[in-house]
Amino acid sequence: MSHSHHSVVVVGGGNAGLSVAGRLQRHGVKDVVVIEPREHHLYQPMFSHVAGGTARASMATRPQASVMPKGVGWIRDAVSAIDPDSNRLALVSGDTVGYDQVIVCTGIQKDWNRIPGLAAAVRSPSGSSHYEFDLAAKASLLLRDLQRGTVVFTQPAGPATCAGASQKPMYLACDYWRAAGVLDDIHVVMIVPDATVFGIPLIDEELERKVAEYGIELRCATELVEVDAESRVAVIAHDGATERLPYDLLHAVPPQSAPDWLKDSALPAVGDELGFVEVDPHTLRHPRFPSVWALGDSAATTNSKSGGALRKQTTVVAANVEAALRGKPATSEYDGYTVCPFTVSRSTVVFAEFDDAYRLKPTIPLWKGLARERRLTWVFDRHILPWVYWHMILKGRA
Ligand SMILES: Cc1cc2nc3c(=O)[nH]c(=O)nc-3n(C[C@H](O)[C@H](O)[C@H](O)COP(=O)(O)OP(=O)(O)OC[C@H]3O[C@@H](n4cnc5c(N)ncnc54)[C@H](O)[C@@H]3O)c2cc1C
C-alpha cells in the first residue's frame, strides 16, 4: 500500500476527466493526475451509430494510454471512497491519494437490475441496447437482420446520460428498414417517460414528423417496469395501469444513477438517493467541501446530461480550480447549456441545443435552424465531431 499527494486529482478519465485535465495542463497547472481504471477509452455518442449501422464498433474506442493529455499523470486504479474532510481518496488497490483540489467525474451507473428481468433480456438472443459497448455491436446485427415482427425501444425515466440518445438507433433502423423494403412488416413501438417525445415544442414537431413518417407507435408518459425474456414480453406502465407487450426484439436503455461509491460518500445532497455529487450549479464547486468539484454525468447539475454540456463545464471547472489553487474565488459560471443530436435518418440530424429550463439555446444566437432536420448537422455529428473529440476535446482544446 502506498500514499501519494497531488495538486489536482481528477477522478475518472472519460470525456469530462481528460478534457478538464488537458485544460488545466495547458493553463500551466503542474501535477495534475487522472485516476482511471479502464484500459480503453469509449466515445459513447458513437454507440448510437454503431447500433444503427452507420459506424463500426472500432470507431468508438481507443487505448486509454493514447488519449491521455501530455503532461498529465495516470494512476490506473479506481477510487473506492473519498474522505473530503482530510482531502484523501482510497483506491480499490488499497493505495491512498491526497489532493489539494479534486475533480469528480466518474460518469453514470447503468442500473440494469432495477427493472426485473431487464439484465437477462438484453443479453438474450432477442434483446439489445446501445448503452454498453458490447451490446451496441450486437444491436447493430439484430436490427439489421430483423425482417418482420414487433420491436420495442425504451427510454428510461429519471436522469440518464443523453436520454434522447435512447431514440437514435430506432430512427436509423427505421430508415434502413424502409430502404430494405421491410418497414411495413415491422411494428415499431417507442416507450418514452415524458408527456411528449422530447419536451421542447420545436424539437417535438421535428421528431413527431419522423415518427409519423416511419409509422412508429409512440407511447408517451410510459415506462418499462418488467421484462420476461423467456416469453419475450415487456411489461409497461402508464397512468397507474400495466400492460403486457409481446415483442420479437427489445432494444432497451436502463435506468441510471450515480456510481455506488458516490452514493455511499458524503458528496451527494442529503436525501438524494440517486447519489449525484452536490455542486453549485454555476461554479460546479461542492457547497460543503470547497476542495471538491464535479462535472459531467456524476454531478448533480440541473442540465440534461451530455457530452456537449462538457465543452462549457470543463472550461468553468478548469478556470475555477486554477483560481482556487491561487487562493482566489471561483468566478467562472456554467450556464446550463446542453445538446442532444437526434440522428433521425442515416443522413440527417435534429440538433437539439437547450438549457436547464428546456429552452432552446442555439450556438448561433437567434437562429433555430440547426434544430430542424438537416444534412449539415449529420456531417457534423457523424464525421466532424468524432475527429474533434479524439484530437481536441480530450486534449482540452475544444
Ligand atoms: C449511448 C450513448 C449515446 C450518447 N450520445 C451522446 C451525444 O450524441 N451527444 C452528447 O453530447 N452526449 C452523448 N452521450 C453522453 C456522453 O457520452 C456523456 O455525457 C459523457 O461521456 C459524460 O462524460 P463523463 O466524463 O461524465 O463520463 P464518462 O465519459 O462515462 O467517463 C467516466 C469515466 O470514469 C471512470 N470511472 C468510473 N468509476 C470510477 C472510479 N470508481 N474511479 C475512477 N474512475 C472511474 C470510467 O471508467 C470512465 O472512463 C451519450 C451517451 C451514451 C451512453
GROMACS .gro file of C-alpha atoms and ligand atoms in nm:
model
  451
    1MET     CA    1   0.000   0.000   0.000
    2SER     CA    2   0.135   0.342  -0.092
    3HIS     CA    3   0.030   0.704  -0.048
    4SER     CA    4   0.088   0.988  -0.291
    5HIS     CA    5  -0.025   1.351  -0.294
    6HIS     CA    6  -0.105   1.568  -0.596
    7SER     CA    7  -0.206   1.924  -0.658
    8VAL     CA    8  -0.513   1.831  -0.867
    9VAL     CA    9  -0.662   1.483  -0.880
   10VAL     CA   10  -0.921   1.407  -1.147
   11VAL     CA   11  -1.133   1.103  -1.064
   12GLY     CA   12  -1.240   0.939  -1.393
   13GLY     CA   13  -1.064   0.965  -1.728
   14GLY     CA   14  -1.371   0.979  -1.952
   15ASN     CA   15  -1.494   1.271  -2.159
   16ALA     CA   16  -1.506   1.517  -1.869
   17GLY     CA   17  -1.193   1.400  -1.689
   18LEU     CA   18  -0.949   1.409  -1.979
   19SER     CA   19  -1.089   1.732  -2.115
   20VAL     CA   20  -1.061   1.917  -1.783
   21ALA     CA   21  -0.717   1.767  -1.711
   22GLY     CA   22  -0.599   1.875  -2.055
   23ARG     CA   23  -0.727   2.228  -2.000
   24LEU     CA   24  -0.555   2.257  -1.662
   25GLN     CA   25  -0.229   2.127  -1.802
   26ARG     CA   26  -0.244   2.371  -2.094
   27HIS     CA   27  -0.306   2.654  -1.848
   28GLY     CA   28   0.023   2.565  -1.679
   29VAL     CA   29  -0.113   2.388  -1.370
   30LYS     CA   30   0.153   2.142  -1.254
   31ASP     CA   31   0.096   1.800  -1.101
   32VAL     CA   32  -0.242   1.705  -1.248
   33VAL     CA   33  -0.323   1.335  -1.212
   34VAL     CA   34  -0.614   1.130  -1.352
   35ILE     CA   35  -0.735   0.815  -1.175
   36GLU     CA   36  -0.894   0.585  -1.433
   37PRO     CA   37  -0.920   0.203  -1.425
   38ARG     CA   38  -1.006   0.134  -1.789
   39GLU     CA   39  -0.754   0.032  -2.049
   40HIS     CA   40  -0.978   0.155  -2.331
   41HIS     CA   41  -1.145   0.493  -2.359
   42LEU     CA   42  -1.500   0.494  -2.501
   43TYR     CA   43  -1.657   0.764  -2.719
   44GLN     CA   44  -2.017   0.690  -2.619
   45PRO     CA   45  -2.202   0.912  -2.870
   46MET     CA   46  -2.069   0.675  -3.138
   47PHE     CA   47  -2.257   0.382  -2.975
   48SER     CA   48  -2.581   0.509  -3.135
   49HIS     CA   49  -2.418   0.499  -3.478
   50VAL     CA   50  -2.276   0.153  -3.410
   51ALA     CA   51  -2.619   0.017  -3.314
   52GLY     CA   52  -2.783   0.195  -3.606
   53GLY     CA   53  -2.533   0.052  -3.854
   54THR     CA   54  -2.366   0.381  -3.950
   55ALA     CA   55  -2.031   0.321  -3.776
   56ARG     CA   56  -1.805   0.030  -3.684
   57ALA     CA   57  -1.754  -0.053  -3.315
   58SER     CA   58  -1.381   0.012  -3.351
   59MET     CA   59  -1.461   0.380  -3.417
   60ALA     CA   60  -1.594   0.419  -3.062
   61THR     CA   61  -1.284   0.315  -2.871
   62ARG     CA   62  -0.910   0.387  -2.839
   63PRO     CA   63  -0.644   0.274  -2.592
   64GLN     CA   64  -0.660   0.498  -2.283
   65ALA     CA   65  -0.283   0.550  -2.297
   66SER     CA   66  -0.316   0.704  -2.645
   67VAL     CA   67  -0.571   0.965  -2.536
   68MET     CA   68  -0.418   1.081  -2.205
   69PRO     CA   69  -0.327   1.451  -2.239
   70LYS     CA   70   0.051   1.503  -2.247
   71GLY     CA   71   0.198   1.608  -1.913
   72VAL     CA   72  -0.095   1.466  -1.714
   73GLY     CA   73  -0.025   1.170  -1.483
   74TRP     CA   74  -0.233   0.850  -1.492
   75ILE     CA   75  -0.299   0.626  -1.192
   76ARG     CA   76  -0.452   0.309  -1.334
   77ASP     CA   77  -0.686   0.229  -1.047
   78ALA     CA   78  -1.041   0.303  -0.931
   79VAL     CA   79  -1.147   0.518  -0.639
   80SER     CA   80  -1.348   0.330  -0.376
   81ALA     CA   81  -1.405   0.608  -0.121
   82ILE     CA   82  -1.343   0.975  -0.054
   83ASP     CA   83  -1.275   1.149   0.277
   84PRO     CA   84  -1.342   1.513   0.187
   85ASP     CA   85  -1.256   1.632   0.540
   86SER     CA   86  -0.896   1.513   0.507
   87ASN     CA   87  -0.867   1.557   0.126
   88ARG     CA   88  -0.794   1.190   0.075
   89LEU     CA   89  -0.908   0.918  -0.168
   90ALA     CA   90  -0.899   0.543  -0.112
   91LEU     CA   91  -0.832   0.326  -0.417
   92VAL     CA   92  -0.950  -0.026  -0.493
   93SER     CA   93  -0.587  -0.146  -0.484
   94GLY     CA   94  -0.557  -0.031  -0.121
   95ASP     CA   95  -0.341   0.273  -0.206
   96THR     CA   96  -0.444   0.622  -0.096
   97VAL     CA   97  -0.410   0.953  -0.276
   98GLY     CA   98  -0.420   1.302  -0.125
   99TYR     CA   99  -0.513   1.619  -0.312
  100ASP     CA  100  -0.525   1.996  -0.288
  101GLN     CA  101  -0.824   2.001  -0.526
  102VAL     CA  102  -1.024   1.703  -0.652
  103ILE     CA  103  -1.248   1.693  -0.959
  104VAL     CA  104  -1.503   1.411  -0.954
  105CYS     CA  105  -1.624   1.286  -1.293
  106THR     CA  106  -1.679   0.911  -1.280
  107GLY     CA  107  -1.978   0.912  -1.513
  108ILE     CA  108  -2.315   0.750  -1.457
  109GLN     CA  109  -2.407   0.397  -1.349
  110LYS     CA  110  -2.638   0.183  -1.564
  111ASP     CA  111  -2.878   0.017  -1.321
  112TRP     CA  112  -2.974  -0.286  -1.530
  113ASN     CA  113  -3.104  -0.473  -1.226
  114ARG     CA  114  -3.351  -0.202  -1.122
  115ILE     CA  115  -3.606  -0.338  -1.374
  116PRO     CA  116  -3.677  -0.707  -1.306
  117GLY     CA  117  -3.572  -0.923  -1.600
  118LEU     CA  118  -3.404  -0.643  -1.797
  119ALA     CA  119  -3.042  -0.750  -1.746
  120ALA     CA  120  -3.119  -1.101  -1.873
  121ALA     CA  121  -3.340  -0.973  -2.155
  122VAL     CA  122  -3.076  -0.752  -2.321
  123ARG     CA  123  -2.825  -1.041  -2.307
  124SER     CA  124  -3.080  -1.285  -2.459
  125PRO     CA  125  -3.097  -1.354  -2.836
  126SER     CA  126  -3.397  -1.118  -2.868
  127GLY     CA  127  -3.260  -0.827  -2.668
  128SER     CA  128  -3.015  -0.545  -2.723
  129SER     CA  129  -2.912  -0.199  -2.613
  130HIS     CA  130  -2.658   0.060  -2.720
  131TYR     CA  131  -2.581   0.184  -2.367
  132GLU     CA  132  -2.299  -0.071  -2.330
  133PHE     CA  133  -2.019  -0.104  -2.583
  134ASP     CA  134  -2.057  -0.478  -2.648
  135LEU     CA  135  -2.435  -0.458  -2.670
  136ALA     CA  136  -2.419  -0.180  -2.930
  137ALA     CA  137  -2.237  -0.411  -3.170
  138LYS     CA  138  -2.493  -0.683  -3.101
  139ALA     CA  139  -2.780  -0.437  -3.158
  140SER     CA  140  -2.643  -0.350  -3.499
  141LEU     CA  141  -2.673  -0.711  -3.618
  142LEU     CA  142  -3.015  -0.774  -3.462
  143LEU     CA  143  -3.167  -0.454  -3.604
  144ARG     CA  144  -3.012  -0.517  -3.947
  145ASP     CA  145  -3.144  -0.871  -3.969
  146LEU     CA  146  -3.499  -0.802  -3.849
  147GLN     CA  147  -3.745  -0.856  -4.135
  148ARG     CA  148  -4.082  -0.857  -3.959
  149GLY     CA  149  -4.249  -0.858  -3.617
  150THR     CA  150  -4.265  -0.618  -3.322
  151VAL     CA  151  -3.965  -0.425  -3.195
  152VAL     CA  152  -3.991  -0.229  -2.872
  153PHE     CA  153  -3.747   0.058  -2.798
  154THR     CA  154  -3.741   0.205  -2.446
  155GLN     CA  155  -3.616   0.526  -2.289
  156PRO     CA  156  -3.583   0.524  -1.907
  157ALA     CA  157  -3.742   0.763  -1.659
  158GLY     CA  158  -3.520   0.972  -1.436
  159PRO     CA  159  -3.175   1.114  -1.502
  160ALA     CA  160  -2.986   0.949  -1.787
  161THR     CA  161  -2.683   1.026  -1.995
  162CYS     CA  162  -2.807   1.191  -2.314
  163ALA     CA  163  -3.156   1.050  -2.254
  164GLY     CA  164  -3.271   1.136  -2.606
  165ALA     CA  165  -2.997   0.910  -2.744
  166SER     CA  166  -3.230   0.623  -2.646
  167GLN     CA  167  -3.427   0.702  -2.961
  168LYS     CA  168  -3.141   0.733  -3.209
  169PRO     CA  169  -3.089   0.370  -3.320
  170MET     CA  170  -3.466   0.347  -3.373
  171TYR     CA  171  -3.472   0.622  -3.637
  172LEU     CA  172  -3.156   0.486  -3.801
  173ALA     CA  173  -3.305   0.135  -3.812
  174CYS     CA  174  -3.638   0.261  -3.950
  175ASP     CA  175  -3.456   0.444  -4.229
  176TYR     CA  176  -3.263   0.124  -4.307
  177TRP     CA  177  -3.577  -0.097  -4.296
  178ARG     CA  178  -3.757   0.147  -4.526
  179ALA     CA  179  -3.472   0.129  -4.779
  180ALA     CA  180  -3.470  -0.252  -4.747
  181GLY     CA  181  -3.846  -0.263  -4.814
  182VAL     CA  182  -3.938  -0.428  -4.482
  183LEU     CA  183  -4.054  -0.132  -4.271
  184ASP     CA  184  -4.422  -0.205  -4.343
  185ASP     CA  185  -4.379  -0.552  -4.191
  186ILE     CA  186  -4.222  -0.423  -3.869
  187HIS     CA  187  -4.432  -0.284  -3.585
  188VAL     CA  188  -4.210  -0.029  -3.411
  189VAL     CA  189  -4.307   0.080  -3.059
  190MET     CA  190  -4.121   0.354  -2.871
  191ILE     CA  191  -4.170   0.388  -2.494
  192VAL     CA  192  -4.084   0.734  -2.357
  193PRO     CA  193  -4.133   0.853  -1.997
  194ASP     CA  194  -4.227   1.213  -2.072
  195ALA     CA  195  -4.555   1.367  -2.186
  196THR     CA  196  -4.416   1.426  -2.536
  197VAL     CA  197  -4.140   1.268  -2.741
  198PHE     CA  198  -3.880   1.519  -2.613
  199GLY     CA  199  -4.024   1.820  -2.432
  200ILE     CA  200  -3.945   2.128  -2.643
  201PRO     CA  201  -4.218   2.219  -2.897
  202LEU     CA  202  -3.988   2.278  -3.198
  203ILE     CA  203  -3.793   1.955  -3.137
  204ASP     CA  204  -4.117   1.763  -3.072
  205GLU     CA  205  -4.250   1.886  -3.405
  206GLU     CA  206  -3.942   1.760  -3.592
  207LEU     CA  207  -3.936   1.424  -3.413
  208GLU     CA  208  -4.312   1.368  -3.440
  209ARG     CA  209  -4.288   1.424  -3.815
  210LYS     CA  210  -4.027   1.145  -3.835
  211VAL     CA  211  -4.230   0.923  -3.600
  212ALA     CA  212  -4.530   0.960  -3.836
  213GLU     CA  213  -4.314   0.912  -4.147
  214TYR     CA  214  -4.176   0.580  -4.015
  215GLY     CA  215  -4.512   0.466  -3.874
  216ILE     CA  216  -4.375   0.436  -3.520
  217GLU     CA  217  -4.624   0.377  -3.239
  218LEU     CA  218  -4.517   0.634  -2.980
  219ARG     CA  219  -4.619   0.563  -2.619
  220CYS     CA  220  -4.561   0.877  -2.408
  221ALA     CA  221  -4.573   0.901  -2.026
  222THR     CA  222  -4.496   0.528  -2.022
  223GLU     CA  223  -4.221   0.324  -1.856
  224LEU     CA  224  -4.079  -0.024  -1.888
  225VAL     CA  225  -4.129  -0.192  -1.547
  226GLU     CA  226  -4.050  -0.561  -1.605
  227VAL     CA  227  -3.935  -0.797  -1.878
  228ASP     CA  228  -3.999  -1.167  -1.923
  229ALA     CA  229  -3.715  -1.258  -2.155
  230GLU     CA  230  -3.821  -1.621  -2.185
  231SER     CA  231  -4.164  -1.545  -2.325
  232ARG     CA  232  -4.047  -1.216  -2.482
  233VAL     CA  233  -4.294  -0.988  -2.306
  234ALA     CA  234  -4.223  -0.631  -2.194
  235VAL     CA  235  -4.442  -0.505  -1.911
  236ILE     CA  236  -4.505  -0.132  -1.943
  237ALA     CA  237  -4.681   0.109  -1.706
  238HIS     CA  238  -4.893   0.409  -1.797
  239ASP     CA  239  -5.121   0.611  -1.571
  240GLY     CA  240  -5.106   0.352  -1.294
  241ALA     CA  241  -5.204   0.061  -1.521
  242THR     CA  242  -4.972  -0.206  -1.659
  243GLU     CA  243  -4.983  -0.374  -1.998
  244ARG     CA  244  -4.802  -0.679  -2.135
  245LEU     CA  245  -4.640  -0.610  -2.471
  246PRO     CA  246  -4.515  -0.914  -2.665
  247TYR     CA  247  -4.202  -0.841  -2.871
  248ASP     CA  248  -3.976  -1.006  -3.124
  249LEU     CA  249  -3.692  -0.769  -3.039
  250LEU     CA  250  -3.642  -0.548  -2.732
  251HIS     CA  251  -3.395  -0.260  -2.754
  252ALA     CA  252  -3.376  -0.108  -2.406
  253VAL     CA  253  -3.193   0.165  -2.219
  254PRO     CA  254  -3.158   0.110  -1.841
  255PRO     CA  255  -3.246   0.344  -1.553
  256GLN     CA  256  -2.938   0.526  -1.429
  257SER     CA  257  -2.791   0.680  -1.112
  258ALA     CA  258  -2.456   0.789  -0.969
  259PRO     CA  259  -2.192   0.517  -0.916
  260ASP     CA  260  -2.246   0.332  -0.585
  261TRP     CA  261  -1.920   0.456  -0.428
  262LEU     CA  262  -2.051   0.812  -0.468
  263LYS     CA  263  -2.391   0.724  -0.321
  264ASP     CA  264  -2.207   0.590  -0.015
  265SER     CA  265  -1.993   0.903   0.020
  266ALA     CA  266  -2.055   1.240   0.188
  267LEU     CA  267  -2.078   1.415  -0.151
  268PRO     CA  268  -2.447   1.383  -0.252
  269ALA     CA  269  -2.701   1.628  -0.113
  270VAL     CA  270  -2.880   1.495   0.195
  271GLY     CA  271  -3.176   1.285   0.082
  272ASP     CA  272  -3.058   1.248  -0.282
  273GLU     CA  273  -3.096   0.873  -0.326
  274LEU     CA  274  -2.959   0.882  -0.680
  275GLY     CA  275  -2.627   0.991  -0.530
  276PHE     CA  276  -2.501   1.256  -0.771
  277VAL     CA  277  -2.234   1.493  -0.637
  278GLU     CA  278  -2.389   1.808  -0.497
  279VAL     CA  279  -2.250   2.119  -0.667
  280ASP     CA  280  -2.326   2.485  -0.704
  281PRO     CA  281  -2.495   2.467  -1.050
  282HIS     CA  282  -2.293   2.764  -1.175
  283THR     CA  283  -1.942   2.728  -1.031
  284LEU     CA  284  -1.961   2.344  -1.012
  285ARG     CA  285  -1.794   2.358  -0.669
  286HIS     CA  286  -1.921   2.146  -0.380
  287PRO     CA  287  -2.117   2.369  -0.137
  288ARG     CA  288  -1.984   2.194   0.177
  289PHE     CA  289  -1.636   2.081   0.068
  290PRO     CA  290  -1.463   2.368  -0.118
  291SER     CA  291  -1.177   2.146  -0.247
  292VAL     CA  292  -1.426   1.922  -0.428
  293TRP     CA  293  -1.556   1.991  -0.779
  294ALA     CA  294  -1.778   1.779  -1.003
  295LEU     CA  295  -1.893   1.787  -1.361
  296GLY     CA  296  -2.029   1.561  -1.631
  297ASP     CA  297  -2.266   1.273  -1.568
  298SER     CA  298  -2.168   1.231  -1.198
  299ALA     CA  299  -2.258   1.584  -1.097
  300ALA     CA  300  -2.599   1.690  -0.967
  301THR     CA  301  -2.613   1.975  -1.215
  302THR     CA  302  -2.952   2.097  -1.333
  303ASN     CA  303  -2.888   2.042  -1.704
  304SER     CA  304  -2.972   1.735  -1.908
  305LYS     CA  305  -2.653   1.526  -1.901
  306SER     CA  306  -2.450   1.516  -2.224
  307GLY     CA  307  -2.100   1.533  -2.366
  308GLY     CA  308  -2.200   1.858  -2.536
  309ALA     CA  309  -2.257   2.015  -2.194
  310LEU     CA  310  -1.894   1.942  -2.107
  311ARG     CA  311  -1.744   2.189  -2.350
  312LYS     CA  312  -1.868   2.466  -2.118
  313GLN     CA  313  -1.844   2.274  -1.790
  314THR     CA  314  -1.476   2.184  -1.839
  315THR     CA  315  -1.391   2.548  -1.917
  316VAL     CA  316  -1.565   2.660  -1.598
  317VAL     CA  317  -1.409   2.397  -1.371
  318ALA     CA  318  -1.058   2.448  -1.512
  319ALA     CA  319  -1.079   2.824  -1.455
  320ASN     CA  320  -1.224   2.789  -1.105
  321VAL     CA  321  -0.980   2.519  -0.991
  322GLU     CA  322  -0.690   2.724  -1.121
  323ALA     CA  323  -0.824   3.022  -0.923
  324ALA     CA  324  -0.870   2.808  -0.612
  325LEU     CA  325  -0.507   2.690  -0.632
  326ARG     CA  326  -0.405   3.058  -0.623
  327GLY     CA  327  -0.639   3.128  -0.331
  328LYS     CA  328  -0.879   3.327  -0.549
  329PRO     CA  329  -1.262   3.295  -0.558
  330ALA     CA  330  -1.447   3.090  -0.822
  331THR     CA  331  -1.593   3.337  -1.070
  332SER     CA  332  -1.643   3.131  -1.386
  333GLU     CA  333  -2.004   3.014  -1.428
  334TYR     CA  334  -2.176   2.738  -1.624
  335ASP     CA  335  -2.496   2.849  -1.800
  336GLY     CA  336  -2.679   2.514  -1.822
  337TYR     CA  337  -2.612   2.461  -2.197
  338THR     CA  338  -2.658   2.107  -2.324
  339VAL     CA  339  -2.725   1.929  -2.652
  340CYS     CA  340  -2.882   1.616  -2.796
  341PRO     CA  341  -2.820   1.542  -3.164
  342PHE     CA  342  -3.106   1.316  -3.281
  343THR     CA  343  -2.999   1.103  -3.577
  344VAL     CA  344  -3.343   1.095  -3.742
  345SER     CA  345  -3.223   0.916  -4.057
  346ARG     CA  346  -2.896   0.778  -4.190
  347SER     CA  347  -2.813   1.120  -4.337
  348THR     CA  348  -2.989   1.381  -4.122
  349VAL     CA  349  -2.985   1.508  -3.764
  350VAL     CA  350  -3.215   1.723  -3.549
  351PHE     CA  351  -2.965   1.914  -3.335
  352ALA     CA  352  -3.140   2.000  -3.008
  353GLU     CA  353  -2.946   2.263  -2.811
  354PHE     CA  354  -3.116   2.376  -2.491
  355ASP     CA  355  -3.068   2.493  -2.134
  356ASP     CA  356  -3.164   2.358  -1.794
  357ALA     CA  357  -3.514   2.503  -1.824
  358TYR     CA  358  -3.569   2.318  -2.155
  359ARG     CA  359  -3.550   2.642  -2.356
  360LEU     CA  360  -3.376   2.632  -2.695
  361LYS     CA  361  -3.021   2.766  -2.666
  362PRO     CA  362  -2.876   2.768  -3.019
  363THR     CA  363  -2.499   2.805  -3.064
  364ILE     CA  364  -2.568   3.052  -3.343
  365PRO     CA  365  -2.771   3.308  -3.144
  366LEU     CA  366  -3.128   3.371  -3.260
  367TRP     CA  367  -3.105   3.106  -3.536
  368LYS     CA  368  -3.305   2.793  -3.460
  369GLY     CA  369  -3.226   2.635  -3.797
  370LEU     CA  370  -2.996   2.367  -3.655
  371ALA     CA  371  -3.293   2.233  -3.459
  372ARG     CA  372  -3.456   2.141  -3.791
  373GLU     CA  373  -3.374   1.813  -3.965
  374ARG     CA  374  -3.054   1.878  -4.163
  375ARG     CA  375  -2.776   1.704  -4.354
  376LEU     CA  376  -2.525   1.960  -4.229
  377THR     CA  377  -2.569   1.851  -3.868
  378TRP     CA  378  -2.537   1.485  -3.973
  379VAL     CA  379  -2.197   1.560  -4.125
  380PHE     CA  380  -2.102   1.742  -3.805
  381ASP     CA  381  -2.227   1.466  -3.569
  382ARG     CA  382  -2.105   1.164  -3.761
  383HIS     CA  383  -1.784   1.288  -3.925
  384ILE     CA  384  -1.652   1.615  -3.779
  385LEU     CA  385  -1.732   1.577  -3.408
  386PRO     CA  386  -1.561   1.238  -3.362
  387TRP     CA  387  -1.239   1.385  -3.504
  388VAL     CA  388  -1.275   1.691  -3.281
  389TYR     CA  389  -1.337   1.460  -2.983
  390TRP     CA  390  -1.026   1.246  -3.027
  391HIS     CA  391  -0.792   1.527  -3.132
  392MET     CA  392  -0.916   1.836  -2.950
  393ILE     CA  393  -1.179   1.778  -2.680
  394LEU     CA  394  -0.980   1.509  -2.497
  395LYS     CA  395  -0.673   1.735  -2.506
  396GLY     CA  396  -0.869   2.022  -2.352
  397ARG     CA  397  -0.850   2.226  -2.672
  398ALA     CA  398  -1.223   2.242  -2.751
  399LIG     C1  399  -2.528   0.557  -2.600
  399LIG     C2  400  -2.489   0.697  -2.565
  399LIG     C3  401  -2.501   0.797  -2.658
  399LIG     C4  402  -2.467   0.927  -2.627
  399LIG     N1  403  -2.480   1.023  -2.722
  399LIG     C5  404  -2.441   1.150  -2.696
  399LIG     C6  405  -2.447   1.250  -2.797
  399LIG     O1  406  -2.483   1.223  -2.911
  399LIG     N2  407  -2.409   1.376  -2.766
  399LIG     C7  408  -2.365   1.408  -2.640
  399LIG     O2  409  -2.331   1.524  -2.615
  399LIG     N3  410  -2.359   1.315  -2.542
  399LIG     C8  411  -2.394   1.187  -2.567
  399LIG     N4  412  -2.385   1.090  -2.470
  399LIG     C9  413  -2.346   1.131  -2.334
  399LIG    C10  414  -2.195   1.144  -2.315
  399LIG     O3  415  -2.128   1.030  -2.361
  399LIG    C11  416  -2.169   1.164  -2.166
  399LIG     O4  417  -2.246   1.274  -2.120
  399LIG    C12  418  -2.023   1.188  -2.135
  399LIG     O5  419  -1.947   1.078  -2.173
  399LIG    C13  420  -2.007   1.217  -1.987
  399LIG     O6  421  -1.872   1.227  -1.956
  399LIG     P1  422  -1.819   1.184  -1.813
  399LIG     O7  423  -1.672   1.206  -1.815
  399LIG     O8  424  -1.902   1.247  -1.708
  399LIG     O9  425  -1.848   1.028  -1.805
  399LIG     P2  426  -1.777   0.913  -1.890
  399LIG    O10  427  -1.736   0.964  -2.023
  399LIG    O11  428  -1.870   0.798  -1.884
  399LIG    O12  429  -1.644   0.882  -1.811
  399LIG    C14  430  -1.644   0.834  -1.677
  399LIG    C15  431  -1.509   0.768  -1.652
  399LIG    O13  432  -1.496   0.743  -1.512
  399LIG    C16  433  -1.433   0.617  -1.496
  399LIG     N5  434  -1.467   0.564  -1.364
  399LIG    C17  435  -1.582   0.503  -1.324
  399LIG     N6  436  -1.576   0.469  -1.195
  399LIG    C18  437  -1.455   0.509  -1.149
  399LIG    C19  438  -1.390   0.504  -1.023
  399LIG     N7  439  -1.451   0.450  -0.917
  399LIG     N8  440  -1.265   0.556  -1.013
  399LIG    C20  441  -1.203   0.614  -1.119
  399LIG     N9  442  -1.261   0.621  -1.242
  399LIG    C21  443  -1.385   0.570  -1.257
  399LIG    C22  444  -1.490   0.533  -1.609
  399LIG    O14  445  -1.408   0.421  -1.637
  399LIG    C23  446  -1.497   0.635  -1.722
  399LIG    O15  447  -1.381   0.633  -1.802
  399LIG    C24  448  -2.418   0.958  -2.498
  399LIG    C25  449  -2.405   0.857  -2.402
  399LIG    C26  450  -2.439   0.727  -2.435
  399LIG    C27  451  -2.423   0.616  -2.332
   0.00000   0.00000   0.00000
